[in-house]
Coordinates of C-alpha atoms and ligand atoms in Angstrom, one line a residue:
M297 CA -22.9 18.3 -17.0
I298 CA -23.9 21.3 -15.0
I299 CA -22.3 22.2 -11.7
V300 CA -24.5 24.5 -9.6
L301 CA -22.4 26.5 -7.0
K302 CA -23.8 27.4 -3.6
A303 CA -25.6 30.8 -3.6
D304 CA -23.4 33.8 -3.7
V305 CA -20.2 31.8 -4.3
E306 CA -18.2 34.1 -6.7
A307 CA -16.5 32.7 -9.8
S308 CA -13.3 34.2 -8.5
H309 CA -13.3 32.0 -5.4
P310 CA -10.0 29.9 -5.4
E311 CA -12.0 26.7 -5.0
V312 CA -14.0 27.5 -8.1
R313 CA -10.7 27.9 -10.0
R314 CA -9.5 24.5 -8.8
L315 CA -12.9 23.0 -9.8
I316 CA -12.5 24.4 -13.4
E317 CA -9.0 23.1 -13.6
L318 CA -10.1 19.6 -12.6
A319 CA -13.0 19.7 -15.2
E320 CA -10.6 20.9 -18.0
S321 CA -8.1 18.2 -17.1
F322 CA -10.4 15.6 -18.7
P323 CA -9.7 15.2 -22.4
D324 CA -11.9 17.2 -24.8
V325 CA -13.8 19.0 -22.0
H326 CA -14.1 22.8 -21.7
T327 CA -16.2 24.9 -19.3
E328 CA -18.6 27.9 -19.6
L329 CA -19.6 30.0 -16.6
H330 CA -23.1 31.4 -16.3
R331 CA -24.3 33.8 -13.6
I332 CA -28.0 33.8 -12.8
Q333 CA -29.5 36.7 -10.9
G334 CA -32.4 35.6 -8.8
A335 CA -34.9 37.7 -6.8
T336 CA -32.8 37.5 -3.6
R337 CA -29.6 35.8 -4.5
S338 CA -27.3 35.1 -7.4
L339 CA -26.2 31.7 -8.6
T340 CA -23.2 30.6 -10.6
E341 CA -23.4 27.6 -12.8
I342 CA -20.5 25.9 -14.5
Y343 CA -21.3 24.0 -17.7
L344 CA -18.9 21.2 -18.6
L345 CA -19.1 20.8 -22.4
G346 CA -17.6 18.3 -24.8
H347 CA -16.8 14.7 -24.0
T348 CA -18.5 14.7 -20.5
G349 CA -20.3 11.3 -20.6
V350 CA -17.5 9.4 -19.0
I351 CA -16.7 12.0 -16.3
P352 CA -17.7 10.9 -12.8
T353 CA -19.8 13.4 -10.8
T354 CA -18.4 12.5 -7.3
P355 CA -15.1 14.5 -7.4
F356 CA -17.1 17.6 -8.2
Q357 CA -19.7 17.0 -5.5
E358 CA -17.0 16.9 -2.9
F359 CA -16.1 20.6 -3.4
A360 CA -17.5 22.6 -0.5
C361 CA -18.6 25.4 -2.9
V362 CA -20.8 23.0 -4.9
E363 CA -24.6 22.8 -4.4
K364 CA -25.2 20.0 -6.9
V365 CA -24.1 18.3 -10.1
V366 CA -26.6 17.6 -12.8
R367 CA -26.2 15.5 -15.9
I368 CA -27.6 17.0 -19.0
T369 CA -30.4 14.9 -20.3
E370 CA -32.0 17.1 -23.0
K371 CA -30.5 18.7 -26.0
F372 CA -31.9 22.1 -24.9
R373 CA -29.3 22.2 -22.2
S374 CA -29.4 25.9 -21.1
I375 CA -33.2 26.2 -20.9
G376 CA -33.9 22.6 -19.7
R377 CA -34.5 21.4 -16.2
H378 CA -32.8 18.0 -16.9
G379 CA -35.2 15.8 -15.1
G380 CA -36.0 18.3 -12.4
G381 CA -32.3 18.7 -11.4
L382 CA -32.3 22.4 -12.0
D383 CA -34.5 25.1 -10.5
A384 CA -36.4 27.6 -12.7
V385 CA -34.7 30.8 -13.4
G386 CA -36.4 34.1 -13.7
F387 CA -35.1 37.6 -14.6
E388 CA -35.6 41.2 -13.9
Y389 CA -36.0 43.7 -16.7
N390 CA -36.7 47.4 -16.3
G391 CA -37.9 46.9 -12.8
V392 CA -40.3 44.0 -13.6
R393 CA -39.5 40.6 -12.1
I394 CA -40.6 37.7 -14.3
S395 CA -40.3 34.0 -13.3
Q396 CA -42.2 30.7 -13.0
D397 CA -43.8 32.2 -10.0
S398 CA -44.8 35.7 -11.2
F399 CA -47.9 36.8 -13.2
H400 CA -48.2 39.6 -15.6
C401 CA -50.7 40.6 -18.3
F402 CA -49.5 42.1 -21.6
P403 CA -52.6 43.6 -23.3
G404 CA -52.3 45.8 -26.3
L405 CA -52.5 46.4 -30.0
C406 CA -51.7 43.5 -32.3
A407 CA -50.4 46.1 -34.7
V408 CA -49.6 49.7 -33.9
D409 CA -51.9 52.0 -36.0
T410 CA -52.5 55.5 -34.8
R411 CA -50.9 57.6 -32.1
E412 CA -54.4 58.2 -30.6
N413 CA -55.0 54.5 -30.2
V414 CA -51.6 53.7 -28.7
D415 CA -52.1 56.6 -26.3
A416 CA -55.6 55.4 -25.4
V417 CA -54.4 51.8 -24.8
F418 CA -51.4 52.7 -22.6
R419 CA -53.5 55.2 -20.6
L420 CA -56.2 52.6 -19.9
L421 CA -53.6 50.1 -18.9
A422 CA -52.0 52.6 -16.5
E423 CA -55.4 53.3 -15.0
H424 CA -55.6 49.6 -14.2
G425 CA -52.1 49.5 -12.7
I426 CA -50.6 47.5 -15.6
E427 CA -47.0 48.2 -16.6
T428 CA -46.6 45.6 -19.3
A429 CA -48.1 45.8 -22.8
R430 CA -47.9 44.6 -26.4
A431 CA -47.5 46.7 -29.5
G432 CA -46.6 45.3 -32.9
A433 CA -44.5 47.5 -35.2
Y434 CA -43.2 44.8 -37.6
K435 CA -46.0 42.5 -38.7
P436 CA -45.5 39.2 -40.5
R437 CA -48.6 38.8 -42.6
T438 CA -50.1 35.9 -44.5
S439 CA -50.7 38.1 -47.6
P440 CA -48.1 40.6 -48.9
Y441 CA -51.1 43.0 -49.6
D442 CA -52.0 43.2 -45.9
F443 CA -50.8 45.9 -43.6
Q444 CA -47.1 45.1 -42.7
G445 CA -46.8 47.4 -39.7
H446 CA -45.4 51.0 -39.4
G447 CA -42.0 49.6 -38.7
A448 CA -39.2 51.8 -37.3
A449 CA -41.1 55.0 -38.1
C450 CA -43.5 54.4 -35.2
L451 CA -41.0 53.4 -32.6
P452 CA -40.1 57.0 -31.2
W453 CA -43.8 57.8 -30.5
V454 CA -44.7 54.4 -29.2
F455 CA -41.8 54.4 -26.7
E456 CA -42.5 58.0 -25.8
L457 CA -46.2 57.2 -25.1
A458 CA -45.3 54.1 -23.2
G459 CA -43.0 56.1 -21.0
K460 CA -45.6 58.8 -20.5
H461 CA -48.0 56.2 -19.1
G462 CA -45.4 54.3 -17.0
I463 CA -45.4 51.2 -19.2
R464 CA -42.2 49.4 -18.3
I465 CA -42.2 46.6 -20.9
V466 CA -43.6 46.5 -24.5
T467 CA -43.5 43.2 -26.3
M468 CA -42.8 43.8 -29.9
E469 CA -42.2 41.2 -32.7
V470 CA -39.0 41.4 -34.8
T471 CA -38.9 39.6 -38.1
R472 CA -35.3 40.4 -39.1
E473 CA -32.0 41.1 -37.4
S474 CA -31.9 44.8 -38.3
H475 CA -35.1 45.4 -36.3
I476 CA -33.2 44.7 -33.1
E477 CA -30.8 47.6 -33.7
E478 CA -33.7 49.9 -34.8
I479 CA -35.4 49.2 -31.5
Q480 CA -32.3 49.7 -29.5
K481 CA -31.5 53.0 -31.2
A482 CA -35.1 54.3 -30.7
L483 CA -35.1 53.3 -27.1
A484 CA -31.8 55.1 -26.5
A485 CA -33.1 58.2 -28.4
T486 CA -36.1 58.4 -26.0
G487 CA -33.8 58.1 -23.0
F488 CA -35.1 54.5 -22.4
A489 CA -38.6 55.8 -21.7
T490 CA -39.7 52.2 -21.6
G491 CA -38.3 48.7 -22.1
V492 CA -38.9 46.2 -25.0
M493 CA -39.1 42.5 -25.0
L494 CA -38.3 41.1 -28.5
Q495 CA -41.0 38.8 -29.7
I496 CA -40.2 35.9 -32.0
G497 CA -43.5 35.0 -33.8
T498 CA -44.6 31.5 -34.4
R499 CA -43.7 31.8 -38.1
N500 CA -40.1 32.6 -37.2
A501 CA -39.9 29.9 -34.5
Q502 CA -37.3 28.1 -36.6
N503 CA -35.6 31.1 -38.2
F504 CA -32.3 30.1 -36.6
E505 CA -30.4 33.2 -37.8
L506 CA -32.9 35.5 -36.2
L507 CA -32.9 33.4 -33.0
K508 CA -29.1 33.6 -32.9
A509 CA -29.3 37.4 -33.4
V510 CA -31.8 38.0 -30.5
G511 CA -29.7 35.6 -28.4
Q512 CA -26.4 37.2 -29.0
Q513 CA -27.6 40.5 -27.5
T514 CA -28.4 40.6 -23.8
E515 CA -29.9 44.1 -23.5
L516 CA -33.4 43.1 -24.4
P517 CA -35.3 40.0 -23.2
V518 CA -37.0 37.7 -25.6
L519 CA -40.6 36.3 -25.8
F520 CA -40.4 33.2 -27.9
K521 CA -43.6 31.8 -29.4
R522 CA -44.0 28.1 -30.0
G523 CA -43.9 27.1 -33.6
M524 CA -47.4 26.4 -34.8
G525 CA -46.7 23.3 -36.9
I526 CA -43.7 21.7 -35.2
T527 CA -43.4 19.5 -32.1
L528 CA -42.9 20.9 -28.7
E529 CA -39.4 19.4 -28.6
E530 CA -38.5 21.2 -31.8
S531 CA -39.8 24.5 -30.4
L532 CA -37.7 24.0 -27.2
N533 CA -34.6 23.3 -29.3
A534 CA -35.3 26.4 -31.3
C535 CA -35.7 28.4 -28.2
E536 CA -32.4 27.0 -27.0
Y537 CA -30.8 29.0 -29.9
V538 CA -31.6 32.2 -28.0
A539 CA -30.2 30.9 -24.7
S540 CA -27.1 29.4 -26.4
G541 CA -26.3 32.8 -27.8
G542 CA -25.9 34.1 -24.3
N543 CA -29.3 35.7 -23.6
R544 CA -31.1 33.8 -20.8
R545 CA -33.9 36.3 -20.3
I546 CA -36.5 34.4 -22.1
I547 CA -40.3 33.8 -21.8
F548 CA -41.8 30.8 -23.6
C549 CA -45.2 31.6 -25.1
L550 CA -47.9 29.1 -26.0
R551 CA -50.2 30.4 -28.8
G552 CA -52.1 27.3 -30.1
M553 CA -51.3 24.8 -32.9
K554 CA -52.3 25.0 -36.5
T555 CA -54.7 22.2 -37.2
N556 CA -58.2 22.0 -38.6
L557 CA -59.1 20.0 -35.5
G558 CA -58.9 23.3 -33.7
D559 CA -61.8 24.7 -35.7
P560 CA -63.7 26.8 -35.1
H561 CA -60.9 28.4 -33.1
R562 CA -58.0 29.9 -35.1
N563 CA -55.6 27.4 -33.5
L564 CA -56.0 24.4 -31.3
V565 CA -55.6 25.8 -27.8
D566 CA -52.5 24.2 -26.2
F567 CA -52.6 25.6 -22.7
A568 CA -52.5 22.2 -21.1
H569 CA -48.9 22.5 -22.0
V570 CA -48.3 25.3 -19.5
P571 CA -47.2 22.8 -16.7
V572 CA -45.4 20.7 -19.2
V573 CA -43.1 23.6 -20.4
K574 CA -42.6 24.6 -16.7
R575 CA -41.5 21.1 -15.9
L576 CA -39.3 20.7 -19.0
T577 CA -37.7 24.1 -18.9
R578 CA -36.5 26.7 -16.4
L579 CA -38.4 29.4 -18.2
P580 CA -41.5 31.5 -17.3
V581 CA -44.4 30.5 -19.5
C582 CA -46.8 32.9 -21.2
I583 CA -50.1 32.2 -23.1
D584 CA -51.6 34.1 -26.0
P585 CA -55.3 33.4 -26.0
S586 CA -56.0 35.9 -28.8
H587 CA -54.0 34.2 -31.5
S588 CA -55.2 30.8 -30.2
V589 CA -58.9 31.5 -30.2
G590 CA -58.9 34.1 -32.9
S591 CA -62.4 35.5 -32.4
R592 CA -64.8 37.2 -30.0
A593 CA -67.2 34.3 -30.0
L594 CA -69.4 34.1 -27.0
A595 CA -70.1 31.0 -25.0
P596 CA -73.8 30.4 -23.9
D597 CA -72.7 31.1 -20.3
G598 CA -72.0 34.7 -21.3
L599 CA -68.2 34.5 -21.2
L600 CA -66.1 34.9 -24.4
D601 CA -64.2 31.8 -25.6
L602 CA -61.2 34.1 -25.1
F603 CA -62.0 34.3 -21.3
H604 CA -62.4 30.6 -21.1
A605 CA -59.2 29.8 -22.9
T606 CA -57.3 32.3 -20.8
A607 CA -58.6 30.8 -17.7
Q608 CA -57.4 27.3 -18.7
G609 CA -53.8 28.6 -19.0
V610 CA -53.9 30.8 -15.9
I611 CA -55.4 28.1 -13.6
A612 CA -52.6 25.8 -14.8
G613 CA -49.9 28.3 -13.6
A614 CA -49.2 30.5 -16.7
N615 CA -46.9 33.4 -15.8
G616 CA -48.1 35.8 -18.4
V617 CA -51.0 36.6 -20.7
L618 CA -50.4 38.3 -24.1
V619 CA -53.8 39.6 -25.3
D620 CA -55.0 41.7 -28.2
F621 CA -56.9 44.7 -27.0
H622 CA -58.0 47.7 -29.1
P623 CA -60.0 50.8 -28.3
H624 CA -61.6 50.8 -31.8
P625 CA -61.3 47.3 -33.2
E626 CA -63.2 48.3 -36.3
Q627 CA -60.2 50.6 -37.1
A628 CA -57.6 48.0 -36.4
L629 CA -55.3 47.2 -39.3
C630 CA -54.7 43.7 -38.1
D631 CA -56.7 41.2 -36.0
G632 CA -59.5 43.6 -35.0
P633 CA -62.1 40.8 -34.7
Q634 CA -60.2 39.0 -32.0
A635 CA -59.4 42.1 -29.9
L636 CA -60.9 42.7 -26.5
L637 CA -63.0 45.9 -26.2
V638 CA -62.4 48.8 -23.8
S639 CA -65.7 47.8 -22.0
E640 CA -64.4 44.3 -21.6
L641 CA -61.0 45.0 -20.2
P642 CA -62.0 45.5 -16.5
R643 CA -64.0 42.2 -16.5
F644 CA -61.1 40.4 -18.2
L645 CA -58.6 41.6 -15.6
E646 CA -61.0 40.6 -12.8
D647 CA -61.4 37.2 -14.4
L648 CA -57.6 36.9 -14.5
R649 CA -57.4 37.8 -10.8
I650 CA -60.1 35.2 -9.9
V651 CA -58.4 32.4 -11.8
R652 CA -54.8 33.3 -10.7
E653 CA -56.2 33.2 -7.1
A654 CA -57.7 29.8 -7.8
Y655 CA -54.3 28.6 -9.0
Q656 CA -52.7 29.8 -5.8
A657 CA -55.4 28.2 -3.7
R658 CA -54.7 24.9 -5.5
L659 CA -51.1 25.2 -4.5
R660 CA -52.0 26.1 -0.9
N661 CA -54.3 23.0 -0.9
L662 CA -51.3 20.9 -1.9
A663 CA -49.4 22.2 1.1
T664 CA -52.2 21.2 3.5
P665 CA -51.9 17.6 4.9
P666 CA -54.9 15.5 3.9
Ligands
PEP875 C1 -48.6 38.3 -32.7 O1 -48.6 38.1 -31.5 O2 -48.8 39.5 -33.1 C2 -48.5 37.2 -33.7 C3 -48.4 37.4 -35.0 O3 -48.6 36.0 -33.1 P1 -48.1 34.6 -33.6 O4 -46.7 34.8 -34.0 O5 -48.3 33.7 -32.5 O6 -49.0 34.3 -34.8
MN876 MN1 -52.3 39.3 -34.5

């Protein structure tokens, strides 16, 4: 059971203490307090855990400080909406507000290669007013003989260059627990020139020890990618590992499903699940068209399949787009063939603007009486 307190009621309020005492007077019930920082107000939620099935909701609803009492209906209790009973929660990180209402694009290198290319990417993003990017330092590869990423060695200059161009968030995959500390140390050494969102790749979607590790630190937010060969429910439960560790600053990312029925795309595009994940969870939802489509194939209408897939997700309300972009794809050490070109970036960003505007127009249309 989750008790949502009225906005700005502090946990130290005497009524809240009485409420917790009442909850804990039931056998085998304990409580956990969670504070959620919204754009304009903060919310406190009290989780009743343990043997709560038999506890009535009415005595809690009668407290003046209580906004609502919601029964937990899904296993993914921290990230779930529980039948719509709970509002979405966003977060702010390094000056960027991310929620189920916001929209950001994270273009960048699938894998960091040279200083020149990283500099060129961040410079171009800055020219387009973009403060969020991707840059992979630790790469999980299908073959052990493929480039595995520059690892910790590139972090100082990647962060320094991000700071130089005003990039506020870089999403960066981690594949083992020690990478988290390497990133934190390198960020501190550059005087927090930028911010990092820890990316959990699809291959590690059920690496529960890694999920616990990114969840038990609260300094860096997490971008969790759906597992490519498991059910959505399994991915949501896996994502709950992050939240249950204490870190609630999470974006859920759709990146396509592995099935030959997705051919000729690298993965079967699953962006129809954007509204589904927004309904089932409180999390902002991102799409990764690059790892879904996996090529620069052109449709007969002149738009890349990548543009079309992205549009599907954005018109359905996606809050973020993670997209591979490379100034010299022929030099890329990973996924060059699916990267957007410099010449394509302005048109891609304009396409995003058009489609996001169409999504907002759809919402305005809903608000208009028929
Ligand atoms: C990536 O974004 O670099 C990546 C490897 O994606 P995924 O984990 O979705 O395959
Ligand atoms: Mn890639």
